[in-house]
Structure formats: structure tokens, C-alpha cells
């Protein structure tokens, strides 16, 4: 079935007079068809439908929403190679990577379906009435969490499937009971259309209210701004640049009724090579580091953008081995012309700020191709020019040579908030690792020992978040089941008659869900 380039407003498709096209980044050529660009009328229509869908959608039993998520996963799989081929043409990401990303997308939809059935997310608490209590009786108090309302989801350029139309943010919001209005990323509108079709088909098959999903596309910032400003939107989920995340936070804060923006923005993911680990295997650490740095042309938010170590023989071996390994890395096409341009600017900035080029990947001068780059500075130079530690999105990294542990600690203290912090360590490094942990915990959302930050498991314990500017709100995660909590808020029901209570708080249904009764944990009893 050919792409139509239409917008998805609830169950309806809509064309507009303004159009844009996807660009194949490997050839710089426009891809067919032209895509309609949404304007104010489409924002209005999508938000009105999402608002109308909110109460009926959130009233559905968790099982119904779980079936919807599973149906989306199934419809995505049934699209077969057509989805992956289009995604490859729009992103230049290798087919194998895209197949893996589709598996992750489907897997996280199913994981949220299982989470819905578990009922953990409901956060049920019951403190029964104590009418005889002295000096005052206690009323019956019951708590559950309800969804916050329609969510604006921004598709990310670097995950056309797993963090776009039916990606992690969408899955978490839909699971929570929030209708979504997706602002597709302009780099991959065809991929977005394929996935939107899967969602619309799944919504029809599972009888979801109209307005539970809309997809708006557009090639300029006005669309995203209008969406976030719309009073019917109650939260925002975003992955992208710091500048865009900050702009959206400003729009959200300036509304008469401000809303939460969960933006995942910028992180350099420090990796600390501790002395005993370097002494044991500097060369093999260097190989693994270069593999992590250059994976997917370095276009991961968890890319190891900064490496710190104490000066010495081990570090010299590491630097030589990393430079040699980097020299063997083939250039890779980046996602968009703009991202490639920013990457080149980032490299120029690092050189301009006095970082020394230690090694470079192979170059071929081809369109939008990134040449991997490794720079080095002393800790003293970085402390004098903290801007050196800013993110360069792509396969570039900065190696920081520290004179002693105190300098290492100072550099870590000076870093901004991060998604991850990694320790490469041996048993003999334990005391130093222990001493650095309090700083690392303050700085990052995920602490890693002896592996690399790229590769984010979608599971219950994952945190893909961290203090600003890694994210706009370090109390949450955008990957894993805990992500659902961003779109929920607690409501307390005091003195309610049984018949007026929400179903899961009634005596008949409560035992089916995990809950706290008078503070004591109770497991769910099978129906
Ligand atoms: P982006 O510029 O942040 O754009 C992401 C989305 O936000 C797009 O839909 C864009 O729509 C919208 N947007 C951008 N600026 C906006 C504004 N001022 N107001 C409202 N909406 C706005 O990200 P990108 O296009 O993916 O890549 C650009 C740079 O972002 C990269 O070079 C990289 O530095 C960074 N990035 C970081 C990560 C990460 O995970 N840390 C991931 C991807 C990208 P329009 O384009 O239609 O305006």
C-alpha cells in the first residue's frame, strides 16, 4: 500500500495545502510522496478529539488498554519489510539496526501491556475508617492514580521506531490512559505514516474511542509550539536537542495553566577508567570504547562523549589503542543534513577550544557522512573551559587526562547532569570507585560498572533519565515501565460509598490488584 502523505486526525485522514518531503540523507534527494503539513486547524481538531477521548479511554479496564497496545505491536509486525525499507531510506540506519529497533518497539508495547495487567501502576492504598478512634475518628480514605490527560509526544530523529510514533513515550502515555497527539519528526514522515496506520488499525480492532491517537506532521517549529500551548494538552514527552527541549519547556511554563514537559535532551555520559582496570587491559578497553562510541554513527543519547582517567602508562596504552581502532572505523551517514552539520560544528568547536585531535575515523567525503573523532585535553584545561564538555551529537568523544584523584573528582563535580556514568574497574579499584559514587549518584540516572552506556535495556529497573540537562525532570525515566508514572497523578477518595468508588478500589475488586491496606503490602489475588 503506497504512502499517502496525509495527517491522521483521530479516525480521519486529512490533507493540507502546505507540503514537505523526507530527504534520503545518503543521497540528499527528496523522497516521494509530499507530506501534508499541519497548521492551527489540525492542532485544534486533534486536541479536541483527544480531549473528548480522555474520559472514555481512561475509564476502560486495564485489560482493554493492554489489548490495544498488543494489537499495535501486532499490526507493526504485520507491516513487514515495507516499514523497515522506508525507515532505512529516511534515516540511513542499517536494516539490521532497524529490525532490532522494531523488535524493541514491539517489545516495549507488550511490556506496558503486561504492566497494565500487573496493576502496580494503579498505586492503590486503602486506609479504612476508624470510627471509634480517639480523640477523632478517621474517615475511610482510598487512593489510586489516574492519567493526567492528553499528551503531546514528539518523535525523535535518532529512533524512528522505538522513540517515535509508537515508541516508548507513546506506549507509556497510552498505557497510563492518556490519548496522544504525536508530532512526527520531519526527518521520517513515511515511517511515521506506516506506524500511524498500525495504531489506527489497532484502535479500530480493539474498539478504542476516536481521538485516542492523532499524528501531526510539519517541517517547522510552529507546529510543536502550538501543540504544547494548546490548553487540552496536559503533558509533553520529548527527545531531541537541548535548544528544542528548552524552547518547549518555556512554552509549557508560559501557559495560563503550566504543564510538565518530560524532555530528554543532552548528555555526554562520562566513562571513568580506573587505574587497576587500565593496568589489566587498556587495549581491550579501548576496542570496546571505540565500538560503543561509533555504534549507529554515535547518534545515541547514551554515547560515551567524555572519558576520564589518571595519567600514566595505562592511559597512554589506551590512547594509542583507541586512536588505532578509530582509524579503522568506516564513515557512516548521519540521520539528517542538519545533524551532520551540527556534528561538524561540534568538531570544529572542540578544536577551536584547544582540544588535541588524538585520532580520527576513515573519511570519504560522501554526503552527510560522519568521520569519528577522538580529542584529548588535560583536566586543568577542561576546568578552565567547561564548554569543552558540551555534547557533540555523533561519534566524537573527549578524553580527559587527570593529574590525580582530586582533579578527577573536580572534573566530575563540574559536569552537568547526565543520563549515565560508567566505571571501568578492577577489584583493586573498589575503594576509589566507592569514593566517587556519591558524586556520580548526584550527576547521573544510571550508574554502570564494566560495560558501556550505549544499549538501553527496556525493563522494570531501567532509568533513562537524569538531572538537567540530561532531562528536564530527573525524577523520572523515559525507558522502562516506570515511565508510566510521568503521566499519572494520585487522587484520594474520602468517605466514598462503595458504589461511587472507582472499580479497583471497591471491596469486590481490590483484592485482584496489589495494594497497601492500612500501610501493609498485599499481593494481587488471581481472579
Ligand atoms: P531537535 O532539533 O531537537 O528537533 C526535535 C523535534 O522538536 C522536532 O520535531 C522539531 O520540529 C521540534 N522542535 C525543534 N525546535 C523546536 C522549537 N524551538 N519549538 C518547537 N518545536 C521544536 O532534534 P533533531 O532534529 O533530532 O536533531 C537536532 C539536534 O538535536 C542534533 O544535532 C543533536 O544535537 C540533538 N539530538 C539529541 C538527541 C539526544 O538523545 N540527546 C537525540 C536527537 C537529537 P521541527 O524540526 O519541525 O521544528
XYZ file of C-alpha atoms and ligand atoms in Angstrom:
575
model
C 0.000 0.000 0.000
C 1.501 3.331 -1.069
C 2.072 6.172 1.366
C -0.463 8.997 1.039
C 1.242 11.811 2.964
C -1.960 12.536 4.900
C -2.299 13.581 8.513
C -4.166 11.346 10.976
C -6.792 13.216 12.975
C -8.497 10.540 15.043
C -10.051 8.127 12.546
C -9.993 10.669 9.698
C -7.200 11.418 7.251
C -6.593 14.983 6.210
C -4.557 16.742 3.502
C -3.479 20.367 3.641
C -2.209 22.880 1.111
C 1.303 23.044 2.629
C 3.680 20.177 1.963
C 7.171 18.941 2.768
C 9.187 15.887 1.789
C 11.505 13.489 3.535
C 15.125 13.572 2.406
C 17.247 10.477 1.864
C 20.321 11.562 3.861
C 22.652 9.283 1.892
C 21.823 10.942 -1.446
C 20.398 14.274 -0.399
C 17.389 13.500 -2.606
C 13.741 14.160 -1.788
C 11.611 11.053 -1.251
C 8.046 10.703 -2.534
C 5.297 11.443 -1.626
C 4.873 15.022 -0.401
C 3.513 15.126 3.167
C 0.808 17.491 4.349
C 1.968 19.979 6.963
C -0.412 20.531 9.863
C -1.458 24.033 10.841
C -3.622 25.595 13.543
C -6.816 23.911 12.255
C -5.279 20.431 12.533
C -3.887 21.124 16.021
C -7.363 22.270 17.043
C -9.078 19.192 15.581
C -6.595 16.670 17.041
C -6.640 18.259 20.507
C -10.436 18.490 20.572
C -10.689 14.776 19.739
C -8.022 13.840 22.293
C -9.853 15.840 24.949
C -13.164 14.139 24.107
C -11.492 10.707 24.157
C -9.849 11.188 27.540
C -12.673 10.227 29.899
C -13.932 7.242 27.871
C -10.379 5.990 27.275
C -9.257 6.220 30.883
C -12.471 4.528 32.039
C -11.612 1.378 30.083
C -10.498 -1.587 32.153
C -6.695 -2.026 32.125
C -7.171 -5.245 30.156
C -8.754 -3.295 27.278
C -5.843 -0.878 27.057
C -3.399 -3.792 27.264
C -5.158 -5.442 24.309
C -4.881 -2.167 22.371
C -1.108 -1.959 22.959
C -0.652 -5.589 21.934
C -2.702 -5.006 18.789
C -0.457 -2.053 17.862
C 2.580 -4.322 18.235
C 0.965 -6.975 16.059
C -0.016 -4.526 13.317
C 3.512 -3.096 13.248
C 4.936 -6.587 12.781
C 2.442 -7.370 10.029
C 3.744 -4.417 8.004
C 6.867 -6.492 7.408
C 9.707 -5.158 5.299
C 7.809 -2.168 3.884
C 8.152 -0.330 7.197
C 11.853 -1.112 7.527
C 12.610 -0.196 3.914
C 11.011 3.205 4.252
C 12.689 3.780 7.566
C 16.062 2.910 6.062
C 15.508 5.298 3.146
C 14.623 8.156 5.511
C 17.261 7.597 8.200
C 20.151 5.725 6.524
C 20.168 3.489 9.601
C 21.226 -0.047 8.612
C 18.385 -2.562 8.064
C 19.658 -4.828 10.860
C 19.607 -1.945 13.340
C 16.073 -1.033 12.245
C 14.914 -4.636 12.618
C 16.321 -4.569 16.164
C 14.602 -1.258 16.811
C 11.291 -2.660 15.618
C 11.726 -5.604 17.992
C 12.358 -3.155 20.824
C 9.294 -1.099 19.849
C 7.051 -4.148 19.800
C 8.658 -5.458 22.990
C 8.047 -2.254 24.914
C 4.402 -2.101 23.806
C 3.969 -5.644 25.120
C 5.866 -4.846 28.302
C 3.476 -1.966 29.029
C 0.540 -4.298 28.340
C 1.920 -6.661 30.999
C 2.473 -3.721 33.321
C -1.165 -2.705 32.917
C -2.251 -6.200 33.924
C 0.032 -6.165 36.968
C -1.807 -3.177 38.432
C 1.347 -1.874 40.182
C 0.904 1.436 38.373
C -2.518 1.965 39.971
C -0.782 2.705 43.288
C -3.824 1.540 45.293
C -3.855 2.382 49.014
C -6.699 1.927 51.450
C -6.843 3.254 54.998
C -10.217 2.003 56.310
C -12.355 4.201 58.523
C -11.669 4.131 62.298
C -14.977 5.429 63.664
C -14.021 4.699 67.289
C -10.615 6.364 67.166
C -9.963 8.965 69.872
C -9.759 11.885 70.035
C -11.077 11.946 66.449
C -12.449 9.227 64.180
C -10.666 8.540 60.888
C -12.703 8.598 57.688
C -12.339 5.900 55.027
C -9.501 7.019 52.705
C -8.639 5.369 49.392
C -6.055 6.336 46.824
C -5.437 5.451 43.209
C -3.562 7.069 40.360
C -5.338 8.496 37.348
C -3.886 9.628 33.988
C -3.094 13.311 33.552
C -4.873 13.879 30.208
C -3.866 14.106 26.534
C -0.095 14.007 25.985
C 1.870 15.646 23.165
C 4.579 13.207 22.074
C 7.498 14.423 19.935
C 9.050 11.770 17.709
C 12.847 11.572 17.955
C 15.096 11.665 14.884
C 17.508 9.027 16.177
C 14.899 6.348 16.949
C 12.422 6.424 14.043
C 10.601 3.458 15.593
C 11.462 2.982 19.279
C 11.153 6.682 20.217
C 8.724 7.981 17.655
C 5.050 7.461 16.805
C 4.557 4.171 18.722
C 7.760 4.443 20.747
C 8.437 4.412 24.457
C 6.755 7.736 25.280
C 3.625 6.813 23.309
C 3.443 3.356 24.901
C 3.806 4.791 28.412
C 1.190 7.514 27.849
C -1.328 5.178 26.201
C -0.805 2.628 28.983
C -1.432 5.318 31.594
C -4.768 6.106 29.947
C -3.741 9.277 28.102
C -4.751 9.931 24.489
C -1.725 11.049 22.461
C -1.201 13.667 19.777
C 2.105 12.840 18.135
C 4.234 15.477 16.448
C 6.137 13.305 13.976
C 9.789 14.059 13.365
C 10.134 15.797 9.983
C 13.072 13.541 9.031
C 10.932 10.389 8.774
C 7.294 11.181 7.881
C 6.897 7.984 5.829
C 7.936 5.813 8.764
C 5.524 7.805 10.906
C 2.689 7.176 8.458
C 3.314 3.427 8.457
C 3.266 3.286 12.242
C 0.218 5.568 12.446
C -1.652 3.128 10.225
C -0.798 0.338 12.655
C -2.121 2.357 15.603
C -5.317 3.352 13.809
C -5.953 -0.256 12.742
C -5.311 -1.472 16.288
C -7.638 1.191 17.714
C -10.400 0.056 15.343
C -9.834 -3.637 16.080
C -9.985 -3.113 19.844
C -12.785 -0.546 19.725
C -10.915 2.404 21.211
C -12.567 5.832 21.380
C -11.845 8.122 18.463
C -9.207 10.677 19.359
C -7.053 8.303 21.351
C -4.404 8.909 18.680
C -3.583 11.600 16.124
C -0.447 12.222 14.085
C 0.519 15.720 13.024
C 3.477 16.408 10.760
C 5.198 19.620 9.904
C 8.633 20.884 8.971
C 8.830 23.888 11.279
C 8.733 24.768 14.954
C 5.329 26.499 14.853
C 3.508 23.159 14.964
C 5.244 21.874 18.090
C 4.794 25.223 19.799
C 1.064 25.340 19.010
C 0.594 21.791 20.250
C 2.321 22.400 23.583
C 0.404 25.657 24.030
C -2.987 24.012 23.477
C -4.893 24.015 26.789
C -6.204 20.481 26.216
C -2.678 19.030 26.191
C -1.745 18.070 29.769
C 1.872 16.845 29.443
C 4.683 16.709 26.895
C 7.172 13.950 26.110
C 10.190 14.923 24.016
C 13.576 13.537 22.933
C 15.934 15.768 20.986
C 18.176 18.781 21.307
C 18.662 20.906 24.368
C 17.607 24.023 22.464
C 14.300 22.499 21.372
C 13.637 20.952 24.794
C 14.235 24.299 26.494
C 12.008 26.099 23.978
C 9.158 23.660 24.657
C 9.639 23.972 28.424
C 9.280 27.747 28.062
C 6.068 27.398 26.067
C 4.663 24.956 28.638
C 5.606 27.202 31.559
C 4.096 30.295 29.928
C 0.636 28.734 29.527
C -2.089 30.107 31.817
C -2.040 26.583 33.270
C 1.559 25.319 33.004
C 2.148 21.630 32.319
C 5.001 19.171 32.816
C 7.485 18.652 29.987
C 9.460 15.417 30.123
C 12.324 16.293 27.805
C 15.330 14.060 27.270
C 17.987 16.379 25.913
C 21.735 16.369 26.275
C 24.263 14.096 27.952
C 27.942 13.222 27.449
C 27.820 10.080 29.611
C 31.196 10.136 31.396
C 33.213 6.932 31.443
C 35.888 6.705 34.144
C 38.782 4.350 33.516
C 40.098 3.420 36.973
C 43.822 2.628 37.341
C 43.722 -1.127 38.006
C 41.297 -1.693 35.121
C 43.627 0.247 32.819
C 46.636 -1.717 34.044
C 44.807 -5.003 33.427
C 43.532 -4.365 29.899
C 43.918 -0.881 28.438
C 43.980 -2.133 24.847
C 40.825 -4.225 25.097
C 39.038 -1.385 26.924
C 39.988 0.888 24.016
C 38.475 -1.521 21.471
C 35.194 -1.749 23.381
C 35.108 2.017 23.855
C 35.525 2.752 20.137
C 32.806 0.205 19.328
C 30.409 1.971 21.746
C 31.394 5.449 20.526
C 30.822 4.711 16.856
C 27.719 2.496 17.136
C 24.956 3.916 14.939
C 27.270 6.781 13.860
C 27.353 7.844 17.504
C 23.752 9.030 17.322
C 22.706 7.788 20.726
C 21.869 9.912 23.728
C 23.964 7.448 25.763
C 27.054 7.850 23.583
C 30.297 7.893 25.651
C 31.160 11.522 24.893
C 33.721 12.005 27.647
C 36.302 9.635 29.129
C 38.321 10.391 32.259
C 41.431 8.679 33.579
C 44.541 9.299 35.656
C 47.669 9.985 33.617
C 50.169 7.139 33.354
C 51.309 4.170 31.326
C 47.850 2.538 31.263
C 46.236 5.672 29.838
C 48.963 6.040 27.196
C 48.310 2.458 26.029
C 44.570 3.171 25.986
C 45.019 6.356 23.943
C 47.246 4.661 21.362
C 44.916 1.670 21.031
C 41.794 3.879 20.790
C 43.372 6.083 18.114
C 44.401 2.987 16.134
C 40.945 1.386 16.455
C 39.267 4.627 15.443
C 41.387 4.789 12.296
C 39.750 1.554 11.156
C 36.171 2.859 11.612
C 34.372 3.469 8.327
C 32.455 6.745 7.931
C 28.693 6.483 8.414
C 25.818 8.528 7.019
C 24.120 10.606 9.707
C 20.362 10.906 10.143
C 19.897 14.321 8.580
C 21.844 17.052 6.864
C 21.216 19.260 9.925
C 22.557 16.688 12.383
C 25.655 16.213 10.209
C 26.173 19.969 10.063
C 25.870 20.250 13.865
C 28.365 17.403 14.208
C 30.920 19.189 12.003
C 30.368 22.363 14.031
C 30.898 20.411 17.258
C 34.201 19.012 15.980
C 35.312 22.500 14.928
C 34.324 23.844 18.362
C 36.400 21.201 20.168
C 39.437 22.057 18.029
C 38.812 25.769 18.450
C 38.656 25.406 22.237
C 42.121 23.826 22.212
C 41.330 20.095 22.419
C 44.004 17.993 20.762
C 42.898 15.600 17.999
C 44.094 12.149 19.042
C 42.607 10.047 16.285
C 40.040 10.045 13.504
C 37.952 7.520 11.636
C 38.332 6.994 7.931
C 36.808 9.741 5.783
C 35.250 9.527 2.319
C 33.745 12.979 1.850
C 30.391 11.381 0.983
C 27.109 13.171 1.626
C 26.294 13.622 5.333
C 28.988 11.120 6.361
C 30.451 11.490 9.841
C 34.100 10.863 10.454
C 34.578 9.620 14.031
C 36.883 11.792 16.154
C 38.696 11.447 19.467
C 40.045 14.513 21.234
C 42.153 14.855 24.339
C 42.616 17.582 26.963
C 44.132 17.891 30.402
C 41.733 18.138 33.309
C 43.171 21.588 34.034
C 42.206 22.765 30.535
C 38.685 21.390 30.910
C 38.255 23.004 34.311
C 39.299 26.305 32.737
C 36.919 25.853 29.765
C 33.883 23.810 30.880
C 32.246 24.364 27.448
C 34.590 21.652 26.147
C 32.332 19.144 27.887
C 29.235 20.137 25.860
C 27.592 17.359 23.836
C 28.685 16.858 20.230
C 25.938 14.598 18.915
C 27.669 11.930 16.823
C 30.823 9.761 17.006
C 33.032 12.298 18.821
C 34.493 11.955 22.282
C 36.818 13.849 24.599
C 39.457 12.086 26.678
C 40.353 13.963 29.869
C 43.790 13.334 31.394
C 43.698 13.909 35.164
C 46.875 14.536 37.195
C 45.447 12.943 40.340
C 42.269 11.738 42.019
C 41.422 15.217 43.274
C 41.473 16.591 39.729
C 39.322 13.684 38.554
C 36.828 14.447 41.304
C 36.794 18.149 40.402
C 36.062 17.406 36.745
C 33.195 15.106 37.729
C 31.805 17.750 40.082
C 31.911 20.295 37.252
C 29.927 18.149 34.826
C 26.265 18.832 34.172
C 23.541 16.213 34.807
C 23.937 13.007 32.802
C 21.897 10.025 31.669
C 24.694 7.652 32.611
C 28.069 7.445 34.345
C 30.300 4.418 33.821
C 33.133 2.947 35.890
C 35.627 0.627 34.242
C 37.156 -1.021 37.300
C 39.020 -3.971 38.722
C 38.725 -5.350 42.256
C 41.660 -3.189 43.358
C 39.761 -0.067 42.190
C 36.931 -0.662 44.662
C 37.974 1.979 47.258
C 38.288 4.697 44.596
C 35.003 3.657 42.979
C 33.337 3.821 46.392
C 34.721 7.301 46.973
C 33.421 8.560 43.606
C 29.940 7.043 43.937
C 28.257 9.865 45.892
C 29.275 12.345 43.177
C 28.189 10.011 40.371
C 24.817 9.371 42.008
C 24.211 13.113 42.153
C 25.159 13.515 38.497
C 23.528 10.620 36.627
C 20.393 8.497 36.310
C 22.121 5.179 35.551
C 25.455 4.050 37.004
C 27.276 1.327 35.083
C 30.167 -0.932 36.027
C 32.328 -2.655 33.414
C 30.137 -2.263 30.375
C 29.296 0.676 28.096
C 26.435 3.169 28.204
C 25.054 2.524 24.702
C 22.411 -0.203 24.749
C 19.459 0.606 26.985
C 17.511 -2.381 28.288
C 13.736 -1.876 28.335
C 12.716 -3.381 31.661
C 11.365 -2.569 35.107
C 14.622 -1.423 36.750
C 15.890 0.817 33.932
C 16.373 4.545 34.456
C 16.848 6.534 31.280
C 16.770 9.937 32.865
C 18.964 12.121 34.988
C 19.448 15.636 36.329
C 19.194 18.642 33.982
C 20.176 18.945 31.155
C 20.106 15.175 30.613
C 16.386 15.597 31.176
C 14.050 18.358 32.251
C 12.940 16.290 35.255
C 15.424 13.904 36.826
C 12.755 12.223 38.942
C 11.603 10.038 36.097
C 12.685 7.814 33.225
C 11.658 7.666 29.582
C 12.595 3.978 29.173
C 11.141 1.070 31.157
C 7.877 0.528 32.951
C 8.498 3.287 35.491
C 7.986 5.734 32.575
C 4.227 5.338 33.039
C 4.404 7.338 36.288
C 5.174 10.552 34.381
C 1.593 10.573 33.158
C -0.222 9.663 36.367
C -1.257 11.587 39.450
C -2.709 10.393 42.756
C -6.327 11.042 43.738
C -7.712 10.358 47.222
C -11.367 9.342 47.778
C -12.546 10.177 51.297
C -15.735 8.776 52.807
C -16.997 7.417 49.491
C -19.899 4.980 49.418
C -18.852 1.675 47.827
C -20.963 2.185 44.688
C -19.350 5.549 43.951
C -15.769 4.315 44.254
C -13.714 3.568 41.129
C -13.972 -0.205 40.422
C -10.436 -1.110 41.525
C -10.969 0.495 44.952
C -14.196 -1.402 45.696
C -14.104 -4.339 48.122
C -15.036 -6.719 45.319
C -12.139 -5.766 43.014
C -9.445 -4.506 45.371
C -8.028 -7.985 46.178
C -7.335 -8.526 42.461
C -4.746 -5.737 42.488
C -1.607 -5.174 44.546
C -2.348 -2.572 47.188
C -1.497 -1.288 50.658
C -4.107 -1.882 53.320
C -3.532 0.267 56.388
C 0.071 0.567 55.200
C 0.614 -3.188 54.798
C 1.522 -4.549 51.371
C -0.990 -7.003 49.896
C -0.284 -9.001 46.755
C -2.846 -9.371 43.993
C -5.016 -12.481 44.287
C -5.817 -14.122 40.943
C -9.482 -13.657 39.955
P 15.503 18.795 17.510
O 16.027 19.940 16.731
O 15.543 18.879 18.965
O 14.010 18.520 17.000
C 13.189 17.571 17.648
C 11.736 17.944 17.454
O 11.460 19.171 18.121
C 11.354 18.143 16.011
O 10.049 17.630 15.837
C 11.347 19.635 15.849
O 10.407 20.006 14.879
C 10.910 20.124 17.204
N 11.468 21.432 17.538
C 12.739 21.829 17.399
N 12.906 23.070 17.867
C 11.702 23.487 18.313
C 11.217 24.697 18.892
N 12.036 25.726 19.113
N 9.922 24.779 19.201
C 9.083 23.723 18.967
N 9.488 22.574 18.413
C 10.779 22.438 18.083
O 16.287 17.447 17.200
P 16.780 16.775 15.870
O 16.123 17.388 14.699
O 16.555 15.353 16.082
O 18.330 16.983 15.843
C 18.970 18.197 16.084
C 19.986 18.031 17.195
O 19.345 17.502 18.347
C 21.095 17.026 16.950
O 22.144 17.554 16.201
C 21.513 16.669 18.347
O 22.403 17.600 18.840
C 20.246 16.748 19.137
N 19.637 15.424 19.437
C 19.887 14.887 20.646
C 19.332 13.664 20.963
C 19.578 13.045 22.290
O 19.089 11.956 22.520
N 20.286 13.687 23.184
C 18.525 12.976 20.053
C 18.286 13.558 18.816
C 18.847 14.797 18.536
P 10.778 20.884 13.612
O 12.091 20.381 13.101
O 9.641 20.682 12.719
O 10.890 22.261 14.159
